[in-house]
Tab-separated table of C-alpha atoms in Angstrom:
chain	number	residue	atom	x	y	z
A	26	MET	CA	-0.293	154.888	11.852
A	27	HIS	CA	-1.309	154.485	15.281
A	28	ILE	CA	-5.003	155.971	16.756
A	29	VAL	CA	-3.181	155.922	19.899
A	30	GLU	CA	0.428	156.140	20.699
A	31	LEU	CA	2.885	155.702	23.805
A	32	LYS	CA	6.108	156.423	24.073
A	33	ASN	CA	8.873	155.719	26.762
A	34	VAL	CA	6.541	156.495	29.337
A	35	CYS	CA	8.357	156.244	32.837
A	36	LYS	CA	7.233	156.507	36.108
A	37	THR	CA	8.849	155.225	39.172
A	38	TYR	CA	7.118	154.462	42.939
A	39	PRO	CA	9.508	153.575	45.608
A	40	ALA	CA	8.218	149.974	45.234
A	41	PHE	CA	7.578	149.930	41.915
A	42	ARG	CA	9.129	151.237	38.218
A	43	LEU	CA	7.191	151.629	34.589
A	44	GLN	CA	9.625	151.634	32.063
A	45	ASN	CA	9.896	152.778	29.208
A	46	VAL	CA	6.468	151.546	28.340
A	47	SER	CA	5.574	151.703	24.271
A	48	PHE	CA	3.005	150.573	22.330
A	49	GLY	CA	0.434	151.721	19.834
A	50	LEU	CA	-2.988	150.883	19.466
A	51	GLU	CA	-4.546	150.052	16.211
A	52	GLY	CA	-7.552	152.229	15.284
A	53	GLY	CA	-10.678	149.732	14.905
A	54	LYS	CA	-9.010	146.892	16.725
A	55	ILE	CA	-9.122	145.245	20.319
A	56	THR	CA	-6.361	145.157	22.079
A	57	GLY	CA	-5.649	143.164	25.318
A	58	PHE	CA	-3.498	144.283	27.805
A	59	ILE	CA	-2.095	141.518	29.679
A	60	GLY	CA	-0.298	141.027	32.805
A	61	ARG	CA	-0.252	139.476	36.174
A	62	ASN	CA	-1.415	141.769	39.207
A	63	GLY	CA	1.167	144.867	39.748
A	64	ALA	CA	2.629	144.446	36.213
A	65	GLY	CA	1.779	147.485	35.424
A	66	LYS	CA	-1.271	147.401	33.417
A	67	THR	CA	-3.282	150.087	36.111
A	68	THR	CA	-0.535	152.590	35.824
A	69	THR	CA	-0.220	152.329	32.013
A	70	ILE	CA	-3.808	153.140	31.937
A	71	LYS	CA	-4.031	155.692	34.467
A	72	SER	CA	-0.924	157.402	32.590
A	73	MET	CA	-2.831	157.698	29.142
A	74	LEU	CA	-5.787	159.478	31.446
A	75	ASN	CA	-3.394	161.839	32.719
A	76	LEU	CA	-4.214	160.651	36.307
A	77	ILE	CA	-1.033	160.227	37.198
A	78	HIS	CA	1.840	162.634	36.487
A	79	THR	CA	4.521	160.705	34.287
A	80	ASP	CA	8.176	161.062	34.663
A	81	SER	CA	8.531	161.475	31.007
A	82	GLY	CA	7.427	160.127	28.016
A	83	GLU	CA	4.951	160.758	25.159
A	84	ILE	CA	1.167	159.694	24.810
A	85	SER	CA	-0.747	161.018	22.178
A	86	PHE	CA	-4.106	160.139	20.795
A	87	PHE	CA	-5.432	160.873	17.365
A	88	GLY	CA	-2.515	162.387	16.780
A	89	LEU	CA	-2.905	164.950	19.451
A	90	SER	CA	-0.733	164.693	22.773
A	91	LEU	CA	-2.228	164.155	25.621
A	92	PHE	CA	-0.864	167.064	27.228
A	93	GLY	CA	-2.390	170.426	26.685
A	94	HIS	CA	-5.080	168.723	24.303
A	95	GLU	CA	-6.686	166.979	27.699
A	96	GLY	CA	-10.383	167.959	27.308
A	97	GLU	CA	-10.630	167.450	23.480
A	98	ILE	CA	-9.004	163.946	23.892
A	99	LYS	CA	-11.361	162.619	26.596
A	100	GLN	CA	-14.290	163.444	24.583
A	101	ARG	CA	-13.726	160.842	22.681
A	102	LEU	CA	-12.738	158.760	24.938
A	103	GLY	CA	-14.631	156.151	27.155
A	104	TYR	CA	-13.163	154.952	30.204
A	105	SER	CA	-13.998	152.208	32.588
A	106	THR	CA	-12.506	150.468	35.856
A	107	GLY	CA	-14.092	147.262	37.378
A	108	THR	CA	-15.763	148.185	40.315
A	109	VAL	CA	-15.048	151.433	41.723
A	110	SER	CA	-17.995	153.145	43.103
A	111	TRP	CA	-18.855	156.596	41.935
A	112	TYR	CA	-21.120	158.549	43.838
A	113	PRO	CA	-22.308	155.863	46.002
A	114	ARG	CA	-25.713	157.707	47.281
A	115	LYS	CA	-26.368	158.885	43.990
A	116	THR	CA	-29.054	157.260	42.103
A	117	ILE	CA	-27.846	156.319	38.337
A	118	ARG	CA	-30.221	158.747	37.108
A	119	GLU	CA	-28.415	161.612	39.115
A	120	ILE	CA	-24.891	160.308	37.703
A	121	ALA	CA	-25.809	159.759	34.374
A	122	ASP	CA	-28.257	163.562	34.060
A	123	VAL	CA	-24.731	164.876	35.116
A	124	THR	CA	-22.503	163.400	32.727
A	125	ARG	CA	-24.256	164.066	29.938
A	126	SER	CA	-23.858	167.440	29.527
A	127	PHE	CA	-20.302	167.238	29.776
A	128	TYR	CA	-20.415	165.174	26.309
A	129	PRO	CA	-22.328	167.123	23.220
A	130	THR	CA	-21.765	163.596	21.844
A	131	TRP	CA	-24.372	161.763	24.280
A	132	ASP	CA	-26.365	159.558	22.856
A	133	GLU	CA	-29.774	159.142	24.278
A	134	GLU	CA	-30.746	156.237	22.600
A	135	ALA	CA	-27.701	154.291	23.098
A	136	TYR	CA	-27.516	154.991	27.065
A	137	ARG	CA	-31.477	153.158	26.719
A	138	LYS	CA	-30.188	150.638	25.214
A	139	TYR	CA	-27.712	149.607	27.215
A	140	LEU	CA	-29.525	150.435	30.710
A	141	THR	CA	-32.059	147.694	29.048
A	142	LEU	CA	-29.554	145.181	27.683
A	143	PHE	CA	-27.533	145.547	30.920
A	144	ALA	CA	-30.417	145.736	33.605
A	145	LEU	CA	-29.734	148.838	35.530
A	146	ASP	CA	-32.492	150.294	37.250
A	147	GLU	CA	-31.798	154.288	37.073
A	148	SER	CA	-33.014	154.463	40.207
A	149	LYS	CA	-31.030	152.403	42.132
A	150	LYS	CA	-27.571	153.876	43.506
A	151	PRO	CA	-23.745	152.112	43.450
A	152	ILE	CA	-24.157	151.423	46.809
A	153	GLU	CA	-27.021	148.956	46.063
A	154	LEU	CA	-25.257	147.284	43.166
A	155	SER	CA	-23.391	144.498	43.188
A	156	GLU	CA	-20.042	144.420	41.911
A	157	GLY	CA	-20.633	142.739	38.334
A	158	MET	CA	-23.849	145.814	38.215
A	159	LYS	CA	-21.159	148.148	39.061
A	160	VAL	CA	-18.907	146.919	35.935
A	161	LYS	CA	-21.664	147.450	33.864
A	162	PHE	CA	-23.109	151.030	35.260
A	163	ASN	CA	-19.332	152.109	34.379
A	164	LEU	CA	-19.809	150.479	30.967
A	165	LEU	CA	-23.344	151.942	30.391
A	166	LEU	CA	-21.449	155.818	30.816
A	167	ALA	CA	-18.375	154.808	29.266
A	168	LEU	CA	-20.512	153.533	25.958
A	169	SER	CA	-23.282	156.153	26.086
A	170	HIS	CA	-21.104	159.109	24.155
A	171	ARG	CA	-20.049	157.490	21.395
A	172	ALA	CA	-16.447	157.490	22.785
A	173	GLU	CA	-14.231	156.215	19.722
A	174	ILE	CA	-11.536	154.492	21.802
A	175	LEU	CA	-12.388	152.459	24.840
A	176	ILE	CA	-10.104	151.796	27.467
A	177	LEU	CA	-11.428	149.556	30.059
A	178	ASP	CA	-9.310	148.037	33.297
A	179	GLU	CA	-10.074	144.779	33.763
A	180	PRO	CA	-14.185	145.454	32.651
A	181	THR	CA	-14.617	141.796	33.153
A	182	SER	CA	-13.831	141.235	36.755
A	183	GLY	CA	-16.768	140.155	38.907
A	184	LEU	CA	-18.900	139.556	36.157
A	185	ASP	CA	-20.927	136.327	35.652
A	186	PRO	CA	-20.306	134.464	32.850
A	187	PHE	CA	-23.110	135.151	30.911
A	188	SER	CA	-22.503	138.867	31.684
A	189	ARG	CA	-19.032	138.442	30.174
A	190	ASP	CA	-20.176	136.192	27.539
A	191	GLU	CA	-22.612	139.386	26.841
A	192	LEU	CA	-19.695	141.730	26.848
A	193	LEU	CA	-17.224	140.639	24.881
A	194	GLU	CA	-19.877	140.007	22.230
A	195	LEU	CA	-20.454	143.586	22.855
A	196	PHE	CA	-16.788	144.934	22.169
A	197	LYS	CA	-16.571	142.415	18.599
A	198	THR	CA	-20.130	144.864	17.989
A	199	LEU	CA	-18.417	147.899	19.019
A	200	LYS	CA	-15.120	146.872	17.126
A	201	ASP	CA	-17.477	146.313	13.521
A	202	HIS	CA	-18.741	149.623	14.291
A	203	GLY	CA	-15.117	151.369	14.311
A	204	VAL	CA	-14.239	151.549	18.135
A	205	THR	CA	-10.821	150.770	18.680
A	206	ILE	CA	-10.630	148.862	22.577
A	207	LEU	CA	-8.061	148.426	25.068
A	208	PHE	CA	-8.742	146.247	27.529
A	209	SER	CA	-6.572	144.964	30.349
A	210	THR	CA	-7.480	141.665	31.989
A	211	HIS	CA	-5.710	138.908	33.565
A	212	ILE	CA	-8.341	136.254	32.268
A	213	ILE	CA	-6.722	134.783	29.423
A	214	SER	CA	-9.999	133.179	27.791
A	215	ASP	CA	-11.171	136.811	26.921
A	216	LEU	CA	-8.118	137.533	25.043
A	217	GLU	CA	-8.672	134.045	23.103
A	218	ARG	CA	-12.728	134.775	22.746
A	219	CYS	CA	-12.312	138.768	20.844
A	220	ALA	CA	-8.302	140.134	21.352
A	221	ASP	CA	-7.239	141.073	17.517
A	222	ASN	CA	-3.874	142.507	19.490
A	223	ILE	CA	-2.304	141.550	22.777
A	224	VAL	CA	0.231	143.864	24.696
A	225	TYR	CA	1.913	142.170	27.247
A	226	ILE	CA	3.528	143.827	30.267
A	227	SER	CA	5.896	142.152	32.935
A	228	GLY	CA	7.172	143.687	35.672
A	229	GLY	CA	6.541	146.863	34.363
A	230	GLU	CA	7.794	146.544	31.079
A	231	ILE	CA	6.263	145.930	27.973
A	232	ARG	CA	7.388	142.208	26.986
A	233	ALA	CA	5.233	142.183	23.342
A	234	SER	CA	3.108	144.466	21.839
A	235	CYS	CA	1.944	142.710	18.412
A	236	SER	CA	-0.763	140.727	16.462
A	237	MET	CA	-2.443	137.842	18.539
A	238	ALA	CA	-1.167	135.456	15.442
A	239	ASP	CA	2.906	137.452	15.681
A	240	PHE	CA	2.250	136.703	19.221
A	241	LEU	CA	1.662	133.197	18.890
A	242	GLN	CA	4.331	132.728	16.437
A	243	LYS	CA	7.091	134.508	18.343
A	244	CYS	CA	6.320	133.323	21.839
A	245	GLY	CA	4.710	130.635	21.987
A	246	ARG	CA	6.104	126.827	21.376
A	247	PRO	CA	4.793	124.290	19.663
A	248	GLY	CA	1.283	122.735	21.075
A	249	GLU	CA	1.444	125.244	23.998
A	250	SER	CA	-2.114	127.549	24.421
A	251	LEU	CA	-1.890	130.791	25.270
A	252	GLU	CA	-2.660	130.686	29.136
A	253	GLU	CA	0.342	128.240	28.843
A	254	ILE	CA	2.587	130.722	26.538
A	255	PHE	CA	1.995	133.432	29.803
A	256	LEU	CA	2.715	131.360	32.388
A	257	ARG	CA	6.092	129.982	31.049
A	258	LEU	CA	6.692	133.971	29.930
A	259	GLU	CA	6.135	134.765	33.340
A	260	LYS	CA	8.010	132.171	34.900
A	261	GLU	CA	10.922	132.754	33.009
A	262	ALA	CA	10.434	136.255	33.793
A	263	ARG	CA	11.068	135.556	36.896
A	264	ALA	CA	13.830	133.145	37.204
B	1	MET	CA	-17.925	175.994	33.554
B	2	THR	CA	-21.972	175.479	33.947
B	3	ALA	CA	-21.483	171.723	34.229
B	4	LEU	CA	-18.631	171.929	36.419
B	5	LEU	CA	-20.583	173.938	39.144
B	6	LYS	CA	-23.476	171.566	38.425
B	7	LYS	CA	-21.840	168.655	38.826
B	8	GLU	CA	-20.690	170.318	42.135
B	9	MET	CA	-23.881	171.124	42.910
B	10	ARG	CA	-25.575	168.005	42.181
B	11	LEU	CA	-23.422	165.398	42.846
B	12	SER	CA	-20.315	166.256	45.254
B	13	ALA	CA	-22.039	168.641	47.724
B	14	SER	CA	-23.449	168.211	50.867
B	15	ILE	CA	-26.899	169.333	51.690
B	16	LEU	CA	-25.035	170.885	54.655
B	17	SER	CA	-23.272	173.246	52.752
B	18	TYR	CA	-26.712	175.026	51.584
B	19	LEU	CA	-27.871	174.424	55.491
B	20	PHE	CA	-24.962	176.138	56.825
B	21	LEU	CA	-25.694	179.200	54.790
B	22	ALA	CA	-28.599	179.958	57.124
B	23	PHE	CA	-25.980	180.947	59.716
B	24	ALA	CA	-25.677	184.369	58.239
B	25	LEU	CA	-28.462	184.949	60.065
B	26	MET	CA	-26.214	185.581	62.855
B	27	THR	CA	-25.603	188.880	61.503
B	28	LEU	CA	-28.452	189.909	63.772
B	29	LEU	CA	-26.981	188.210	66.563
B	30	PRO	CA	-26.498	191.305	69.335
B	31	GLY	CA	-23.837	190.463	72.222
B	32	TYR	CA	-22.403	187.736	69.855
B	33	PRO	CA	-19.063	187.705	67.415
B	34	ILE	CA	-20.950	188.021	64.533
B	35	LEU	CA	-18.430	186.911	62.419
B	36	CYS	CA	-18.322	183.306	63.645
B	37	GLY	CA	-21.190	182.822	60.880
B	38	VAL	CA	-18.563	182.969	58.277
B	39	PHE	CA	-16.810	180.164	60.270
B	40	PHE	CA	-19.927	177.786	59.982
B	41	ILE	CA	-20.454	178.743	56.310
B	42	THR	CA	-16.983	177.521	55.581
B	43	LEU	CA	-17.557	174.425	57.756
B	44	GLY	CA	-20.311	173.822	55.555
B	45	ILE	CA	-17.992	173.638	52.482
B	46	PHE	CA	-15.570	171.576	54.596
B	47	GLN	CA	-18.950	168.556	54.547
B	48	SER	CA	-18.751	168.995	50.738
B	49	PHE	CA	-15.161	168.567	50.296
B	50	GLN	CA	-15.893	165.272	53.115
B	51	SER	CA	-18.758	163.796	51.006
B	52	ALA	CA	-16.277	164.432	47.495
B	53	ARG	CA	-13.865	162.703	48.908
B	54	GLU	CA	-16.300	159.503	49.906
B	55	ALA	CA	-17.586	159.555	46.618
B	56	ASN	CA	-14.646	159.507	44.570
B	57	ASP	CA	-15.700	162.528	43.074
B	58	ILE	CA	-12.462	163.627	42.099
B	59	VAL	CA	-11.020	160.791	40.162
B	60	TYR	CA	-13.805	160.486	38.220
B	61	SER	CA	-13.911	164.775	37.878
B	62	ALA	CA	-10.565	164.158	36.262
B	63	LEU	CA	-12.290	161.355	33.916
B	64	LEU	CA	-14.453	163.644	32.615
B	65	PRO	CA	-13.907	165.470	29.343
B	66	VAL	CA	-11.920	168.323	31.304
B	67	ALA	CA	-8.400	169.396	31.561
B	68	LYS	CA	-6.945	168.615	35.196
B	69	ARG	CA	-6.909	172.097	36.548
B	70	ASP	CA	-10.922	171.875	35.479
B	71	VAL	CA	-11.517	169.958	38.804
B	72	VAL	CA	-9.988	172.662	40.622
B	73	LYS	CA	-11.797	175.412	38.915
B	74	GLY	CA	-15.121	173.290	40.036
B	75	LYS	CA	-14.066	172.908	43.465
B	76	PHE	CA	-13.279	176.622	43.218
B	77	LEU	CA	-16.811	177.960	41.329
B	78	PHE	CA	-18.235	175.760	43.918
B	79	SER	CA	-16.859	177.431	47.024
B	80	ALA	CA	-16.971	180.537	45.710
B	81	PHE	CA	-20.480	180.209	44.795
B	82	ILE	CA	-21.613	179.254	48.386
B	83	GLU	CA	-19.281	182.210	49.725
B	84	LEU	CA	-20.796	184.716	47.669
B	85	THR	CA	-24.200	183.599	48.860
B	86	GLY	CA	-23.571	183.596	52.395
B	87	PHE	CA	-21.910	187.224	51.731
B	88	LEU	CA	-24.883	188.763	50.085
B	89	MET	CA	-27.403	187.659	52.810
B	90	MET	CA	-24.527	189.093	55.556
B	91	ALA	CA	-24.563	192.289	53.356
B	92	ALA	CA	-28.524	192.515	52.664
B	93	LEU	CA	-28.736	191.885	56.884
B	94	THR	CA	-26.102	194.763	57.656
B	95	LEU	CA	-27.927	197.015	55.263
B	96	VAL	CA	-30.849	196.479	57.402
B	97	ARG	CA	-28.913	196.800	60.719
B	98	MET	CA	-26.970	200.076	59.069
B	99	THR	CA	-30.965	201.470	58.767
B	100	LEU	CA	-33.812	200.145	59.963
B	101	LEU	CA	-31.569	198.723	63.492
B	102	ALA	CA	-29.462	201.468	63.382
B	103	ASP	CA	-30.193	203.167	66.505
B	104	SER	CA	-31.951	199.742	68.252
B	105	PRO	CA	-30.658	200.267	71.979
B	106	LEU	CA	-30.140	196.414	71.640
B	107	TYR	CA	-27.402	197.099	69.341
B	108	ARG	CA	-26.298	200.021	70.516
B	109	GLY	CA	-25.026	198.733	74.109
B	110	ASN	CA	-23.317	196.228	71.415
B	111	ALA	CA	-19.749	195.739	73.345
B	112	LEU	CA	-18.904	193.401	69.909
B	113	MET	CA	-18.359	194.071	66.769
B	114	ASN	CA	-20.934	195.988	64.553
B	115	ALA	CA	-22.575	194.941	61.214
B	116	ASN	CA	-21.082	197.458	59.041
B	117	PRO	CA	-19.192	197.823	55.911
B	118	PHE	CA	-15.929	196.786	58.249
B	119	PHE	CA	-17.375	193.747	59.688
B	120	LEU	CA	-18.278	192.775	55.648
B	121	GLY	CA	-14.995	193.137	54.446
B	122	THR	CA	-13.113	190.746	57.270
B	123	ALA	CA	-15.842	188.215	56.486
B	124	LEU	CA	-14.387	188.464	52.419
B	125	LEU	CA	-11.192	188.170	53.569
B	126	ILE	CA	-11.758	185.347	55.863
B	127	PHE	CA	-13.666	183.893	52.884
B	128	GLY	CA	-10.444	183.989	50.775
B	129	LEU	CA	-8.174	182.880	53.670
B	130	PHE	CA	-10.250	179.720	53.720
B	131	ASN	CA	-9.678	179.497	50.292
B	132	LEU	CA	-6.086	179.874	50.630
B	133	ILE	CA	-5.395	178.116	53.414
B	134	PHE	CA	-8.180	175.061	53.382
B	135	VAL	CA	-9.066	174.822	49.605
B	136	GLY	CA	-5.610	175.339	48.000
B	137	GLY	CA	-3.836	173.088	50.826
B	138	PHE	CA	-6.344	170.198	49.983
B	139	PHE	CA	-5.709	170.220	46.591
B	140	LYS	CA	-1.267	169.503	47.836
B	141	THR	CA	-3.218	165.362	47.984
B	142	ALA	CA	-6.484	165.828	47.102
B	143	TYR	CA	-7.116	163.490	49.715
B	144	LYS	CA	-5.668	164.893	53.209
B	145	PHE	CA	-8.117	167.477	54.514
B	146	ALA	CA	-7.223	167.805	58.335
B	147	ARG	CA	-3.936	169.626	58.073
B	148	PRO	CA	-5.403	172.384	55.671
B	149	PHE	CA	-8.837	173.061	57.854
B	150	VAL	CA	-7.018	172.583	61.589
B	151	THR	CA	-4.314	175.451	59.811
B	152	TYR	CA	-7.489	177.696	58.535
B	153	ILE	CA	-9.668	176.977	61.808
B	154	ALA	CA	-6.424	178.728	63.670
B	155	ALA	CA	-6.323	181.270	61.053
B	156	CYS	CA	-10.071	182.033	61.153
B	157	PHE	CA	-10.300	182.541	64.983
B	158	LEU	CA	-7.191	185.194	64.924
B	159	CYS	CA	-8.546	187.000	62.435
B	160	ILE	CA	-12.124	187.003	64.070
B	161	GLY	CA	-9.976	187.914	67.612
B	162	ALA	CA	-8.428	190.548	66.068
B	163	ALA	CA	-11.123	192.440	64.179
B	164	GLU	CA	-13.215	192.234	67.397
B	165	ALA	CA	-10.536	193.746	69.487
B	166	LEU	CA	-9.557	196.368	67.197
B	167	HIS	CA	-12.126	198.745	67.853
B	168	HIS	CA	-11.220	198.709	71.151
B	169	PHE	CA	-8.013	200.652	70.577
B	170	PRO	CA	-7.657	204.122	71.173
B	171	GLY	CA	-8.237	205.827	67.878
B	172	LEU	CA	-9.874	202.785	66.054
B	173	GLU	CA	-13.397	203.361	67.406
B	174	ALA	CA	-14.270	204.302	63.386
B	175	LEU	CA	-14.281	200.701	62.561
B	176	ASN	CA	-17.092	199.886	64.799
B	177	ALA	CA	-19.090	202.891	63.396
B	178	PHE	CA	-23.373	202.969	63.432
B	179	GLY	CA	-25.229	203.019	60.687
B	180	PHE	CA	-23.354	205.233	57.660
B	181	GLU	CA	-21.197	206.880	60.294
B	182	HIS	CA	-17.396	207.251	58.813
B	183	PRO	CA	-18.411	206.596	55.511
B	184	ALA	CA	-15.190	206.852	53.436
B	185	LEU	CA	-13.234	204.894	56.226
B	186	GLN	CA	-16.080	201.997	56.010
B	187	LEU	CA	-16.291	201.737	52.565
B	188	ALA	CA	-12.116	201.885	52.298
B	189	LEU	CA	-11.981	198.702	54.312
B	190	LEU	CA	-14.772	196.597	52.539
B	191	LEU	CA	-13.426	197.318	49.234
B	192	GLY	CA	-9.915	196.249	51.231
B	193	GLY	CA	-11.584	193.308	52.116
B	194	ALA	CA	-12.956	192.150	48.733
B	195	ALA	CA	-9.536	192.989	47.049
B	196	ALA	CA	-8.163	190.490	49.833
B	197	TYR	CA	-10.937	187.667	48.840
B	198	ILE	CA	-9.650	188.490	44.967
B	199	LEU	CA	-6.466	188.286	45.818
B	200	LEU	CA	-6.055	185.495	47.768
B	201	THR	CA	-8.474	183.221	45.591
B	202	PHE	CA	-6.730	184.205	42.796
B	203	CYS	CA	-3.659	182.977	44.414
B	204	ALA	CA	-5.198	179.274	45.726
B	205	TYR	CA	-6.847	178.613	42.393
B	206	ARG	CA	-3.040	179.122	40.527
B	207	MET	CA	-1.441	177.403	43.635
B	208	ALA	CA	-3.986	174.476	44.000
B	209	CYS	CA	-3.967	173.841	39.850
B	210	ALA	CA	0.249	173.910	40.031
B	211	ARG	CA	0.001	171.153	43.195
B	212	PHE	CA	-3.193	169.756	41.559
B	213	GLU	CA	-1.076	168.394	38.667
B	214	LYS	CA	1.955	166.976	40.337
B	215	ILE	CA	-0.310	164.294	41.980
B	216	ASP	CA	-1.234	160.906	41.057
B	217	LEU	CA	-4.646	159.563	41.570
């Protein structure tokens, strides 16, 4: 039983089409969502968050359809995107104060813990943060309300190697606490470090959705690294 | 609902929305089209929509644990909060003009509109037009607001012009009542304005929810 399920999700833009996207997320596992720029990762994630209006398909979380249970589902979700700056001229403290009033499950202890871990100063404004620190600020909000599922759109982009390492370790710790994580990335070494499962998207279509071991077995050739597999698959898809 | 309004007031709102409430004081200006105060109050609300767009407020709100229509509700709650605060201030000042200053020569010789229940009813009608044309129109895209605001400006000043002109037509002098003259007519006009505000705002909210549901953020 998947904790998150997408079935035949379609979305057409003038120059791009998301075609029958179907995959599921296993509870308590880390799933890496990989694809090149423009492959459809962000469109898929936006569909999962009801930020875009899909043409057709079904999306469910915890066995509940997203449509009709949006507020209830989002209570149990955490989302973070790369470097988007929310309220650039408000302080972190002000943004967190307002955000916490939406979550009965807000965990002040976790908020303080991640604030220290990410070395964020509450009196700073997003406009004063570096790109990497903006990612950490977004993650701070996503991690502070005991989310059962974390959907992270390129959370490691813009981070220095030390912060990336800390973050990937944090993903593993969260997984040990039963949190389900979907993170999109185009950094293949991030997947090798912590992903249990892989969802691979190319040209708006899901090419693979399976465990890392199955993916290596089914798609890989002897002696190929994960990076080499993806590069070959992309070249084949474009040929 | 409280959390939504709190978010609007603390994160999205421009300080000008609050400062421009002071334009309610224009109710006391003699020889001036006092309904312009209503326009300036809505201009203050417009500033909040502008600052919210710059802060990626709509996407942030849509990611909060609320239904998409609640994002629309937050904006309407904030607009209504400012409008009704402005209206209460104008109503209090209108009462002052209708009682303490009813016989002031300064106002008696005023060729323009009087502060009376008809003025208040028209103010509510203009607030309703703002909600319908601007707020409802904004949610067609959730980022473009020039066209809805320019359309609203045209509608607002047409309404102000009509309200200022009406009492000069023969038989309509009662619209410009002083003090508590023509109470039944004046009360009916105020209630008519209130009904128009409720109806226009409700229609705008329904329309904005339907539009916002369809757009991609």
